[in-house]
Amino acid sequence: MNQAGLLLLLWDALQHRETTFGQVIDLSTACGLDGRRVLADHFRGFPCE
């Protein structure tokens, strides 16, 4: 899957309460992002950079 597809999967995963932290971290890593930062920004309500 290409980068855009992975980012869409990550965004979709963040929309569902059933998504685990581990899933978000794994998808973030696959996208080249720091999963901890993605989770922190998501829960703070910061927009993506």
XYZ file of C-alpha atoms in Angstrom, residues 11-48:
38
model
C -6.989 8.759 9.903
C -9.868 6.278 9.712
C -8.507 4.308 12.676
C -8.413 7.477 14.782
C -12.134 7.974 14.131
C -13.098 4.728 15.908
C -13.073 4.221 19.663
C -12.387 0.517 19.151
C -8.931 1.218 17.709
C -6.203 0.314 20.182
C -3.148 2.410 20.974
C -1.022 -0.382 19.528
C -2.855 -0.222 16.213
C -2.376 3.546 16.019
C 1.316 3.240 16.848
C 1.811 0.481 14.249
C 0.004 2.423 11.516
C 1.864 5.609 12.441
C 5.200 3.816 12.205
C 4.243 2.421 8.790
C 3.553 6.032 7.726
C 6.928 7.200 9.048
C 5.388 9.068 11.980
C 6.014 8.904 15.725
C 2.980 7.028 17.056
C 3.270 8.608 20.492
C 3.110 12.070 18.947
C 0.136 11.100 16.787
C -1.750 9.899 19.878
C -0.757 12.922 21.962
C -1.800 15.379 19.257
C -5.032 13.490 18.624
C -6.094 13.636 22.267
C -5.032 17.274 22.630
C -7.087 18.158 19.581
C -4.173 19.631 17.615
C -4.558 19.721 13.838
C -2.095 17.683 11.799
